Coordinates of C-alpha atoms and ligand atoms in Angstrom, one line a residue:
Chain J
X10 CA -160.2 66.5 -166.0
X11 CA -161.8 64.2 -163.4
X12 CA -159.7 62.7 -160.6
X13 CA -160.1 59.5 -158.7
X14 CA -159.8 58.9 -154.9
X15 CA -156.9 56.6 -155.7
X16 CA -155.0 59.3 -157.4
X17 CA -155.7 61.8 -154.6
X18 CA -154.5 59.2 -152.1
X19 CA -151.2 58.8 -154.1
X20 CA -150.7 62.6 -153.8
X21 CA -151.5 62.5 -150.0
X22 CA -148.9 59.8 -149.5
X23 CA -146.3 61.9 -151.3
X24 CA -147.3 64.9 -149.3
X25 CA -148.4 66.7 -152.4
X26 CA -152.1 66.9 -152.0
X27 CA -153.7 70.3 -152.0
X28 CA -156.1 70.4 -149.1
X29 CA -158.3 73.4 -148.1
X30 CA -161.2 73.9 -145.7
X31 CA -164.8 74.4 -146.9
X32 CA -164.3 78.1 -145.8
X33 CA -161.1 78.6 -147.9
X34 CA -162.5 77.0 -151.0
X35 CA -165.2 79.7 -151.3
X36 CA -162.7 82.4 -152.2
X37 CA -160.7 80.1 -154.4
X38 CA -163.7 79.2 -156.5
X39 CA -164.8 82.8 -156.6
X40 CA -161.4 83.9 -158.0
X41 CA -160.5 81.0 -160.3
X42 CA -163.9 79.4 -161.1
X43 CA -164.9 75.9 -160.2
X44 CA -163.2 74.3 -163.2
X45 CA -159.7 75.6 -162.4
X46 CA -160.2 75.2 -158.7
X47 CA -161.2 71.5 -159.3
X48 CA -157.9 70.9 -161.1
X49 CA -155.8 72.5 -158.3
X50 CA -157.6 71.4 -155.1
X51 CA -157.7 67.8 -154.1
X52 CA -159.6 67.7 -150.9
X53 CA -162.0 70.1 -149.1
X54 CA -162.4 69.5 -145.3
X55 CA -165.6 70.3 -143.4
X56 CA -166.5 70.3 -139.7
X57 CA -169.4 70.6 -137.3
X58 CA -169.6 70.7 -133.5
X59 CA -173.0 70.6 -131.9
X60 CA -175.3 68.7 -129.6
X61 CA -176.3 65.4 -131.2
X62 CA -178.8 63.4 -129.1
X63 CA -178.7 60.2 -131.1
X64 CA -175.3 59.3 -129.8
X65 CA -174.0 56.5 -127.7
X66 CA -171.2 54.1 -127.0
X67 CA -171.1 50.4 -126.6
X68 CA -168.6 48.7 -124.3
X69 CA -167.5 45.3 -123.3
X70 CA -166.4 45.3 -119.7
X71 CA -164.7 41.9 -119.6
X72 CA -165.7 38.9 -117.5
X73 CA -165.5 39.0 -113.7
X74 CA -164.6 36.0 -111.6
X75 CA -167.0 34.4 -110.9
X76 CA -168.9 35.4 -114.0
X77 CA -171.9 37.7 -114.0
X78 CA -174.5 38.1 -116.9
X79 CA -175.5 41.8 -117.2
X80 CA -177.5 40.9 -120.4
X81 CA -181.2 41.6 -119.8
X82 CA -180.4 42.9 -116.3
X83 CA -179.6 46.2 -114.6
X84 CA -176.3 48.0 -114.9
X85 CA -175.2 51.6 -114.1
X86 CA -172.2 53.7 -114.8
X87 CA -172.0 56.6 -112.4
X88 CA -175.6 56.0 -111.6
X89 CA -176.7 56.3 -115.3
X90 CA -178.5 53.2 -116.5
X91 CA -177.0 51.3 -119.4
X92 CA -178.8 49.3 -122.0
X93 CA -177.9 45.7 -121.4
X94 CA -180.0 43.7 -123.9
X95 CA -177.0 42.0 -125.4
X96 CA -174.6 39.2 -124.4
X97 CA -173.3 38.9 -120.9
X98 CA -170.9 41.8 -120.6
X99 CA -171.8 44.1 -123.5
X100 CA -173.7 47.3 -122.7
X101 CA -174.7 50.5 -124.4
X102 CA -174.5 54.0 -122.9
X103 CA -177.0 56.4 -124.6
X104 CA -176.4 60.1 -124.5
X105 CA -179.8 61.0 -123.1
X106 CA -179.9 58.3 -120.3
X107 CA -180.6 59.8 -116.9
X108 CA -179.9 58.5 -113.3
X109 CA -183.1 56.9 -111.9
X110 CA -183.1 59.5 -109.1
X111 CA -182.6 62.5 -111.4
X112 CA -185.6 64.9 -110.6
X113 CA -186.2 65.3 -114.3
X114 CA -188.7 68.2 -114.8
X115 CA -190.3 67.8 -111.4
X116 CA -188.8 71.2 -110.4
X117 CA -189.2 72.9 -113.7
X118 CA -187.1 73.6 -115.6
X119 CA -185.0 70.5 -114.7
X120 CA -181.2 71.0 -114.8
X121 CA -180.2 67.6 -116.0
X122 CA -176.7 67.9 -114.6
X123 CA -175.4 64.5 -115.4
X124 CA -176.5 61.8 -117.9
X125 CA -175.2 59.4 -120.6
X126 CA -173.4 62.2 -122.5
X127 CA -171.4 63.1 -119.4
X128 CA -170.6 59.4 -118.8
X129 CA -169.2 59.2 -122.4
X130 CA -167.2 62.4 -121.8
X131 CA -165.8 61.1 -118.5
X132 CA -165.0 57.7 -120.0
X133 CA -163.1 59.2 -122.9
X134 CA -161.3 61.6 -120.4
X135 CA -159.8 58.5 -118.8
X136 CA -161.7 58.9 -115.5
X137 CA -162.5 56.0 -113.3
X138 CA -166.3 55.3 -113.3
X139 CA -168.4 53.4 -110.9
X140 CA -170.0 50.3 -112.4
X141 CA -172.9 48.7 -110.4
X142 CA -174.8 45.8 -111.7
X143 CA -177.3 43.2 -110.4
X144 CA -178.3 40.0 -112.1
X145 CA -180.5 36.9 -111.5
X146 CA -177.7 34.4 -111.7
X147 CA -177.5 31.3 -114.0
X148 CA -175.6 28.1 -113.9
X149 CA -172.9 29.5 -116.2
X150 CA -173.1 33.1 -114.8
X151 CA -173.7 32.6 -111.0
X152 CA -172.9 36.1 -109.7
X153 CA -175.7 38.3 -108.7
X154 CA -174.0 41.6 -107.8
X155 CA -171.0 43.5 -109.1
X156 CA -169.7 46.8 -107.9
X157 CA -166.4 48.0 -109.3
X158 CA -164.4 50.9 -110.7
X159 CA -163.9 50.7 -114.4
X160 CA -161.6 52.7 -116.8
X161 CA -161.7 53.0 -120.5
X162 CA -158.2 51.6 -120.8
X163 CA -159.3 48.3 -119.2
X164 CA -162.4 47.8 -121.4
X165 CA -162.1 45.3 -124.2
X166 CA -164.0 47.6 -126.6
X167 CA -165.3 51.1 -126.3
X168 CA -167.0 52.2 -129.5
X169 CA -168.8 55.4 -130.2
X170 CA -171.8 54.5 -132.2
X171 CA -174.2 57.4 -133.1
X172 CA -177.2 56.4 -135.2
X173 CA -178.0 60.0 -136.2
X174 CA -175.4 62.8 -136.4
X175 CA -174.3 65.7 -138.6
X176 CA -177.7 66.8 -139.8
X177 CA -177.7 68.4 -143.2
X178 CA -179.3 71.7 -142.2
X179 CA -181.7 72.3 -139.2
X180 CA -184.7 74.4 -138.2
X181 CA -184.5 77.8 -136.6
X182 CA -186.4 77.5 -133.4
X183 CA -188.6 80.3 -132.0
X184 CA -191.4 80.7 -129.4
X185 CA -194.7 82.4 -130.4
X186 CA -196.4 81.8 -127.0
X187 CA -196.4 84.2 -124.1
X188 CA -194.3 82.2 -121.7
X189 CA -190.7 81.0 -121.8
X190 CA -190.2 77.4 -123.1
X191 CA -187.3 75.0 -122.7
X192 CA -186.5 72.8 -125.7
X193 CA -183.7 70.8 -127.2
X194 CA -183.0 73.9 -129.2
X195 CA -182.4 75.8 -126.0
X196 CA -184.3 78.3 -123.9
X197 CA -186.8 80.2 -126.1
X198 CA -188.1 83.5 -124.8
X199 CA -191.7 84.3 -125.3
X200 CA -193.2 86.3 -128.3
X201 CA -190.2 85.7 -130.5
X202 CA -187.7 86.8 -127.9
X203 CA -184.9 84.9 -129.6
X204 CA -184.3 82.5 -132.5
X205 CA -181.9 79.6 -132.1
X206 CA -180.2 77.8 -135.0
X207 CA -177.9 74.8 -135.1
X208 CA -175.7 74.2 -138.1
X209 CA -172.2 75.0 -139.2
X210 CA -173.7 76.3 -142.4
X211 CA -171.0 76.7 -145.1
X212 CA -168.7 74.4 -143.1
X213 CA -171.2 71.6 -142.4
X214 CA -170.3 68.3 -144.0
X215 CA -173.5 67.4 -145.8
X216 CA -174.2 70.9 -147.0
X217 CA -170.9 70.7 -148.9
X218 CA -171.9 67.4 -150.6
X219 CA -175.6 68.1 -150.9
X220 CA -176.5 65.1 -153.0
X221 CA -174.2 62.6 -151.3
X222 CA -171.9 62.2 -154.3
X223 CA -168.8 61.5 -152.2
X224 CA -170.0 60.9 -148.6
X225 CA -171.3 57.3 -148.3
X226 CA -171.1 54.2 -146.3
X227 CA -167.5 53.5 -145.4
X228 CA -166.3 57.2 -145.7
X229 CA -163.5 57.7 -143.2
X230 CA -164.1 60.8 -141.0
X231 CA -162.9 62.9 -138.0
X232 CA -165.1 61.7 -135.1
X233 CA -164.7 63.0 -131.6
X234 CA -161.1 63.9 -132.1
X235 CA -160.3 60.4 -133.5
X236 CA -161.0 58.5 -136.6
X237 CA -164.4 57.1 -137.4
X238 CA -166.5 55.9 -140.4
X239 CA -169.9 56.6 -141.8
X240 CA -171.7 53.3 -141.3
X241 CA -175.3 54.0 -142.6
X242 CA -177.6 56.8 -143.3
X243 CA -178.8 58.5 -140.1
X244 CA -182.2 57.6 -138.7
X245 CA -184.8 60.0 -140.1
X246 CA -182.7 60.4 -143.3
X247 CA -184.9 62.5 -145.6
X248 CA -183.3 63.5 -148.8
X249 CA -186.6 64.3 -150.4
X250 CA -187.2 67.8 -148.9
X251 CA -187.3 70.9 -151.1
X252 CA -183.9 72.0 -152.4
X253 CA -182.5 75.3 -153.7
X254 CA -180.9 75.7 -157.2
X255 CA -177.5 74.9 -155.6
X256 CA -179.1 71.5 -154.5
X257 CA -178.8 72.3 -150.8
X258 CA -181.9 71.3 -148.8
X259 CA -183.9 74.2 -147.2
X260 CA -185.0 72.0 -144.3
X261 CA -183.5 69.1 -142.2
X262 CA -182.6 66.4 -144.8
X263 CA -179.7 64.0 -144.7
X264 CA -177.9 62.8 -141.6
X265 CA -175.3 60.1 -140.8
X266 CA -174.9 57.0 -138.7
X267 CA -171.2 57.1 -137.6
X268 CA -168.9 54.8 -135.6
X269 CA -165.4 54.9 -134.3
X270 CA -163.0 53.8 -131.6
X271 CA -163.8 55.7 -128.5
X272 CA -160.4 54.8 -126.9
X273 CA -158.7 57.0 -129.5
X274 CA -161.1 60.0 -129.2
X275 CA -160.7 63.0 -127.0
X276 CA -163.0 64.7 -124.3
X277 CA -162.3 68.0 -126.1
X278 CA -164.6 66.8 -128.9
X279 CA -167.2 64.8 -127.0
X280 CA -168.8 67.1 -124.4
X281 CA -171.5 66.0 -122.0
X282 CA -174.3 68.5 -122.5
X283 CA -177.3 69.6 -120.4
X284 CA -180.3 71.3 -122.1
X285 CA -182.2 73.1 -119.4
X286 CA -185.7 71.7 -119.0
X287 CA -185.1 69.1 -121.7
X288 CA -182.4 66.5 -120.8
X289 CA -178.8 65.5 -121.4
X290 CA -177.1 64.9 -124.7
X291 CA -173.6 64.8 -126.2
X292 CA -171.9 67.6 -128.2
X293 CA -170.0 65.8 -130.9
X294 CA -167.2 67.0 -133.2
X295 CA -167.4 65.6 -136.8
X296 CA -165.3 66.5 -139.8
X297 CA -165.6 64.9 -143.3
X298 CA -163.1 65.2 -146.1
X299 CA -164.6 65.7 -149.6
X300 CA -162.5 64.5 -152.5
X301 CA -162.6 67.1 -155.3
X302 CA -163.2 64.6 -158.1
X303 CA -164.6 67.0 -160.6
X304 CA -165.9 70.5 -161.2
X305 CA -169.4 69.8 -160.0
X306 CA -168.2 68.5 -156.6
X307 CA -165.9 71.5 -156.3
X308 CA -168.7 73.9 -157.0
X309 CA -170.8 72.3 -154.3
X310 CA -168.0 72.7 -151.7
X311 CA -167.9 76.4 -152.5
X312 CA -171.4 76.9 -151.0
X313 CA -171.7 80.0 -148.8
X314 CA -173.8 80.9 -145.8
X315 CA -175.9 83.3 -148.1
X316 CA -176.9 80.4 -150.3
X317 CA -178.0 78.0 -147.6
X318 CA -181.6 78.5 -146.4
X319 CA -183.6 77.1 -143.6
X320 CA -187.1 77.2 -142.0
X321 CA -188.2 79.1 -138.9
X322 CA -190.3 76.9 -136.8
X323 CA -192.5 77.7 -133.8
X324 CA -191.6 75.3 -130.9
X325 CA -194.4 76.4 -128.6
X326 CA -197.2 74.9 -130.6
X327 CA -196.4 73.9 -134.2
X328 CA -193.4 71.6 -133.4
X329 CA -194.9 69.8 -130.3
X330 CA -198.2 69.3 -132.0
X331 CA -196.6 68.0 -135.2
X332 CA -198.1 70.8 -137.3
X333 CA -196.3 71.3 -140.6
X334 CA -195.5 74.9 -141.4
X335 CA -192.8 77.5 -141.3
X336 CA -192.9 81.1 -140.2
X337 CA -190.5 81.9 -143.0
X338 CA -187.1 81.1 -144.6
X339 CA -183.8 82.6 -143.7
X340 CA -180.2 82.1 -144.9
X341 CA -177.3 81.5 -142.6
X342 CA -175.6 84.8 -143.4
X343 CA -178.7 86.6 -142.0
X344 CA -178.7 84.3 -138.9
X345 CA -175.1 85.1 -138.3
X346 CA -175.6 88.9 -138.3
X347 CA -177.2 88.3 -134.8
X348 CA -180.7 89.3 -135.8
X349 CA -183.4 88.3 -138.2
X350 CA -186.9 89.6 -138.9
X351 CA -189.9 87.4 -138.3
X352 CA -193.4 88.6 -138.8
X353 CA -192.1 92.2 -138.9
X354 CA -190.2 91.8 -135.6
X355 CA -186.5 92.0 -135.2
X356 CA -185.4 88.9 -133.3
X357 CA -181.9 88.2 -131.9
X358 CA -180.3 84.9 -132.9
X359 CA -178.2 82.4 -131.0
X360 CA -176.4 79.4 -132.3
X361 CA -176.2 76.0 -130.6
X362 CA -173.5 74.7 -133.0
X363 CA -170.1 76.2 -132.5
X364 CA -168.6 77.7 -135.7
X365 CA -165.1 78.4 -134.2
X366 CA -164.9 74.7 -133.2
X367 CA -166.1 73.6 -136.7
X368 CA -163.3 75.7 -138.2
X369 CA -160.8 74.0 -135.8
X370 CA -162.1 70.5 -136.8
X371 CA -161.8 71.3 -140.6
X372 CA -158.3 72.6 -140.0
X373 CA -157.3 69.6 -137.9
X374 CA -158.5 67.2 -140.6
X375 CA -156.7 69.3 -143.2
X376 CA -153.5 68.9 -141.2
X377 CA -153.9 65.2 -140.8
X378 CA -154.4 64.8 -144.6
X379 CA -151.5 67.1 -145.5
X380 CA -149.2 65.1 -143.2
X381 CA -150.2 61.9 -144.9
X382 CA -151.7 60.5 -141.7
X383 CA -155.2 60.3 -143.1
X384 CA -156.1 58.7 -146.5
X385 CA -159.5 59.0 -148.1
X386 CA -161.8 56.0 -148.6
X387 CA -164.0 55.1 -151.5
X388 CA -167.6 54.6 -150.2
X389 CA -168.6 50.9 -150.3
X390 CA -172.2 52.0 -151.0
X391 CA -174.0 55.3 -151.5
X392 CA -176.7 57.0 -149.4
X393 CA -180.1 57.3 -151.0
X394 CA -180.1 60.5 -153.1
X395 CA -182.6 63.3 -153.5
X396 CA -184.4 61.6 -156.4
X397 CA -184.8 58.1 -154.9
X398 CA -188.1 58.9 -153.2
X399 CA -186.5 57.9 -149.9
X400 CA -188.2 59.7 -147.0
X401 CA -189.2 59.5 -143.4
X402 CA -192.7 59.4 -142.0
X403 CA -194.5 60.2 -138.8
X404 CA -195.9 57.5 -136.6
X405 CA -199.4 56.4 -137.7
X406 CA -200.9 55.3 -134.4
X407 CA -203.1 52.3 -134.4
X408 CA -204.9 52.2 -131.0
X409 CA -204.6 48.9 -129.2
X410 CA -208.0 47.5 -128.3
X411 CA -208.1 45.5 -125.1
Chain O
X17 CA -178.7 96.0 -68.1
X18 CA -176.1 96.9 -70.6
X19 CA -173.4 96.3 -68.1
X20 CA -174.4 92.7 -67.9
X21 CA -174.0 92.1 -71.6
X22 CA -170.4 92.9 -72.4
X23 CA -170.7 91.3 -75.9
X24 CA -173.0 94.2 -76.8
X25 CA -171.2 97.4 -76.0
X26 CA -173.7 100.2 -75.8
X27 CA -172.2 102.2 -78.6
X28 CA -172.5 99.3 -81.0
X29 CA -176.0 98.5 -79.9
X30 CA -177.0 102.1 -80.5
X31 CA -175.2 102.2 -83.8
X32 CA -177.0 99.1 -85.1
X33 CA -180.4 100.7 -84.5
X34 CA -179.9 103.7 -86.6
X35 CA -177.3 102.3 -89.0
X36 CA -177.8 103.4 -92.5
X37 CA -176.8 100.8 -95.0
X38 CA -176.3 100.6 -98.8
X39 CA -176.6 97.3 -100.5
X40 CA -176.7 96.0 -104.0
X41 CA -179.0 93.1 -104.5
X42 CA -180.4 91.0 -107.4
X43 CA -184.2 90.4 -107.3
X44 CA -185.5 87.4 -109.2
X45 CA -189.2 87.9 -110.1
X46 CA -191.5 85.1 -110.8
X47 CA -193.9 85.6 -113.6
X48 CA -196.9 86.4 -111.4
X49 CA -195.5 89.4 -109.5
X50 CA -193.8 91.0 -112.5
X51 CA -196.6 93.6 -112.8
X52 CA -196.7 94.6 -109.1
X53 CA -195.2 98.0 -108.0
X54 CA -192.5 96.3 -105.9
X55 CA -190.0 99.1 -105.9
X56 CA -192.6 101.7 -105.2
X57 CA -193.6 99.7 -102.1
X58 CA -190.0 99.4 -100.9
X59 CA -189.7 103.1 -101.0
X60 CA -193.1 104.0 -99.5
X61 CA -193.5 101.3 -96.9
X62 CA -189.9 100.8 -95.8
X63 CA -188.4 104.2 -96.5
X64 CA -185.7 102.8 -98.7
X65 CA -184.0 104.9 -101.3
X66 CA -183.4 103.0 -104.4
X67 CA -181.3 103.1 -107.5
X68 CA -182.2 100.7 -110.4
X69 CA -178.9 99.5 -111.8
X70 CA -180.3 97.0 -114.2
X71 CA -183.8 95.8 -115.1
X72 CA -185.0 93.0 -117.2
X73 CA -188.7 92.3 -116.7
X74 CA -191.4 91.3 -119.0
X75 CA -194.9 90.5 -117.8
X76 CA -194.7 87.1 -119.5
X77 CA -191.4 85.8 -118.1
X78 CA -190.9 87.6 -114.8
X79 CA -187.3 88.7 -114.8
X80 CA -184.8 90.4 -112.7
X81 CA -183.8 93.7 -111.2
X82 CA -180.5 94.8 -109.8
X83 CA -181.1 97.5 -107.1
X84 CA -179.0 99.6 -104.9
X85 CA -181.0 100.1 -101.7
X86 CA -180.2 102.6 -99.0
X87 CA -181.9 103.0 -95.7
X88 CA -182.0 102.0 -92.1
X89 CA -180.8 98.5 -91.4
X90 CA -184.1 97.5 -89.7
X91 CA -186.1 98.8 -92.6
X92 CA -183.8 97.1 -95.1
X93 CA -184.3 93.8 -93.4
X94 CA -188.1 94.2 -93.3
X95 CA -188.0 95.2 -96.9
X96 CA -186.2 92.0 -97.8
X97 CA -188.7 90.0 -95.8
X98 CA -191.5 91.7 -97.7
X99 CA -189.9 90.7 -101.0
X100 CA -189.6 87.0 -99.8
X101 CA -193.2 87.2 -98.8
X102 CA -194.4 88.0 -102.3
X103 CA -192.2 85.3 -103.8
X104 CA -189.2 87.3 -104.9
X105 CA -185.9 85.7 -104.4
X106 CA -183.1 88.0 -103.5
X107 CA -179.4 87.5 -103.8
X108 CA -176.5 89.8 -102.8
X109 CA -174.6 91.2 -105.8
X110 CA -171.3 89.9 -104.3
X111 CA -170.9 86.6 -106.2
X112 CA -169.1 86.4 -109.4
X113 CA -170.0 84.5 -112.5
X114 CA -167.0 83.3 -114.4
X115 CA -166.4 81.4 -117.6
X116 CA -164.5 78.2 -117.7
X117 CA -162.5 79.1 -120.8
X118 CA -161.4 75.6 -121.6
X119 CA -165.0 74.3 -121.6
X120 CA -166.7 77.1 -123.5
X121 CA -167.3 76.0 -127.1
X122 CA -168.1 79.5 -128.4
X123 CA -171.5 78.3 -129.6
X124 CA -173.2 81.6 -128.9
X125 CA -176.6 80.4 -127.6
X126 CA -176.0 82.6 -124.6
X127 CA -175.8 85.8 -126.6
X128 CA -179.5 86.7 -126.9
X129 CA -180.4 85.2 -123.5
X130 CA -178.1 87.1 -121.2
X131 CA -180.1 90.0 -119.8
X132 CA -177.1 92.2 -119.4
X133 CA -175.7 91.7 -122.9
X134 CA -172.4 90.3 -121.5
X135 CA -171.8 87.9 -124.4
X136 CA -170.8 89.4 -127.7
X137 CA -169.9 87.5 -130.9
X138 CA -166.7 88.6 -132.7
X139 CA -168.0 88.7 -136.3
X140 CA -164.8 87.6 -138.1
X141 CA -164.0 84.5 -135.9
X142 CA -167.4 84.0 -134.5
X143 CA -165.8 83.6 -131.1
X144 CA -168.0 84.6 -128.1
X145 CA -166.5 87.2 -125.8
X146 CA -167.6 87.4 -122.2
X147 CA -167.5 90.9 -120.8
X148 CA -167.5 90.2 -117.1
X149 CA -167.8 93.9 -116.3
X150 CA -171.3 93.9 -117.8
X151 CA -172.4 90.8 -116.0
X152 CA -174.9 91.4 -113.2
X153 CA -174.4 87.9 -111.8
X154 CA -178.0 86.9 -112.3
X155 CA -176.9 83.3 -112.7
X156 CA -179.1 82.5 -115.7
X157 CA -176.3 81.4 -117.9
X158 CA -175.0 79.0 -115.3
X159 CA -178.2 76.9 -116.0
X160 CA -178.8 77.5 -119.6
X161 CA -175.3 77.1 -121.0
X162 CA -175.6 73.7 -122.6
X163 CA -172.1 72.5 -121.8
X164 CA -172.2 74.3 -118.4
X165 CA -169.2 76.5 -119.1
X166 CA -170.4 79.3 -116.8
X167 CA -169.7 78.9 -113.1
X168 CA -170.5 80.8 -109.9
X169 CA -167.5 81.6 -107.8
X170 CA -168.0 83.0 -104.4
Ligands
SF4_527 S1 -173.5 79.1 -124.2 FE1 -171.8 78.4 -122.9 S2 -170.5 77.3 -124.3 FE2 -171.9 78.5 -125.6 S3 -170.7 80.4 -125.9 FE3 -172.0 80.8 -124.2 S4 -170.7 80.3 -122.4 FE4 -169.7 79.4 -124.2
SF4_528 S1 -174.8 85.7 -114.9 FE1 -174.7 85.1 -117.0 S2 -176.7 85.6 -117.9 FE2 -176.5 86.7 -115.9 S3 -175.7 88.7 -116.5 FE3 -173.9 87.5 -116.0 S4 -173.3 86.6 -118.0 FE4 -175.4 87.4 -118.3

């Protein structure tokens, strides 16, 4: 018999809901079958913890006296430039922003010790940060210079707003060339020296709801140790990729735009990250509850690493040159053995996404729900599904004639 | 003359000249010298005995070598100068690389990259164990660990 989110929430309020993680549901469905499991289990919790570059936070710093208009001007937090193209004292910190004097890749590979991701981590950790701003001055905002310490507790708003997080599956990155390369997928040794992957696999939120039947706009989630919401499909949302019989995509597909109150998050789940030779980013913790409304949804949450496949992509030539193609397909169970075989060669694997932390997130969310602290939400709109034809395209350049 | 330089007692002076030393060092090879017979030259031209403790070299990437060198102090110093001249960075094997346990996320991207195999994934929990006894303090992970959980402690 099908359940509704309302009914599940009633159970959560009474402390009677049966909540398990996406790892625990695997055995339950194997033993009891999806039909019985769907009757017994109310919520399955998922988790993921990995570097997610499309992350940022917007803040409102409050008005100084006399007033200054940062809008359209220059402002820095700990030397990292902010995006100020908003009203007078709103600004956005992007995870990949770098100080103007960061050497970048001038001495290769650049170390990228501090950037926007680190600013967000320091902010959420409650550290004082240096705000420096210059402006042209107007009649209503006469001030031209501002230099002050700021702290998250004094900001009017501090909101984590990530346009693309929680990828549903991702490439395995390798290097076919004969020199070491440094990518957003980590350091890749030459001639298939290592293979890096980045997904929580069987615990990953969108792999447990492959066709977006429950996760939609308005879904309440664990975000950076606090509470957040899914606010849109992620940029580059691409549900139209090939899928396996269990409906999981075998290439990067869905992703999520998420938002939440940064003031209530924790630096444990938002880590400033430095990819050698690439740049800075933010490692984000996300956990999403899946209401077990029926047998079909239950079956999807029981997906195992052996049933989730992904593509092996060369990052020395194919990826940078935008060439389509895969060196082969592997499943996450193979990746997790520590080695895979590519073109007849045994290649050691490394993961950028932390599975132990994904487990911790799924367990934390489970605890919140069991305690009655976290109720589920009904999506206010659904994400474009696999059969909608929704896709994402490369840039067609149209040269500008002068 | 020796009487005029009390800071250099004759015995010490004499001792320095013929002092035999044994040192453990890490050699960082750039790509272009990876195929040169460096160790052979150290032995032949500088009369240094060597013991290769760890080696991690590929012609494509360069790499690193942990050597125990034994020989006369003077020859040792000239040997190190020779290495610097051909573009090899040397570093004494005295520093320690440690893991900041609260910062490490147990992602595991270090596992296939550490030349000494010091990181091992525990299959059941997928936690990444750091075996510091295997670590040769090459310093690579200090740079490539994405959340910079590996630190040099002197
Ligand atoms: S790469 Fe860094 S964070 Fe990841 S397991 Fe290794 S030491 Fe820990
Ligand atoms: S310093 Fe890091 S990469 Fe080098 S041997 Fe030790 S653990 Fe491995």
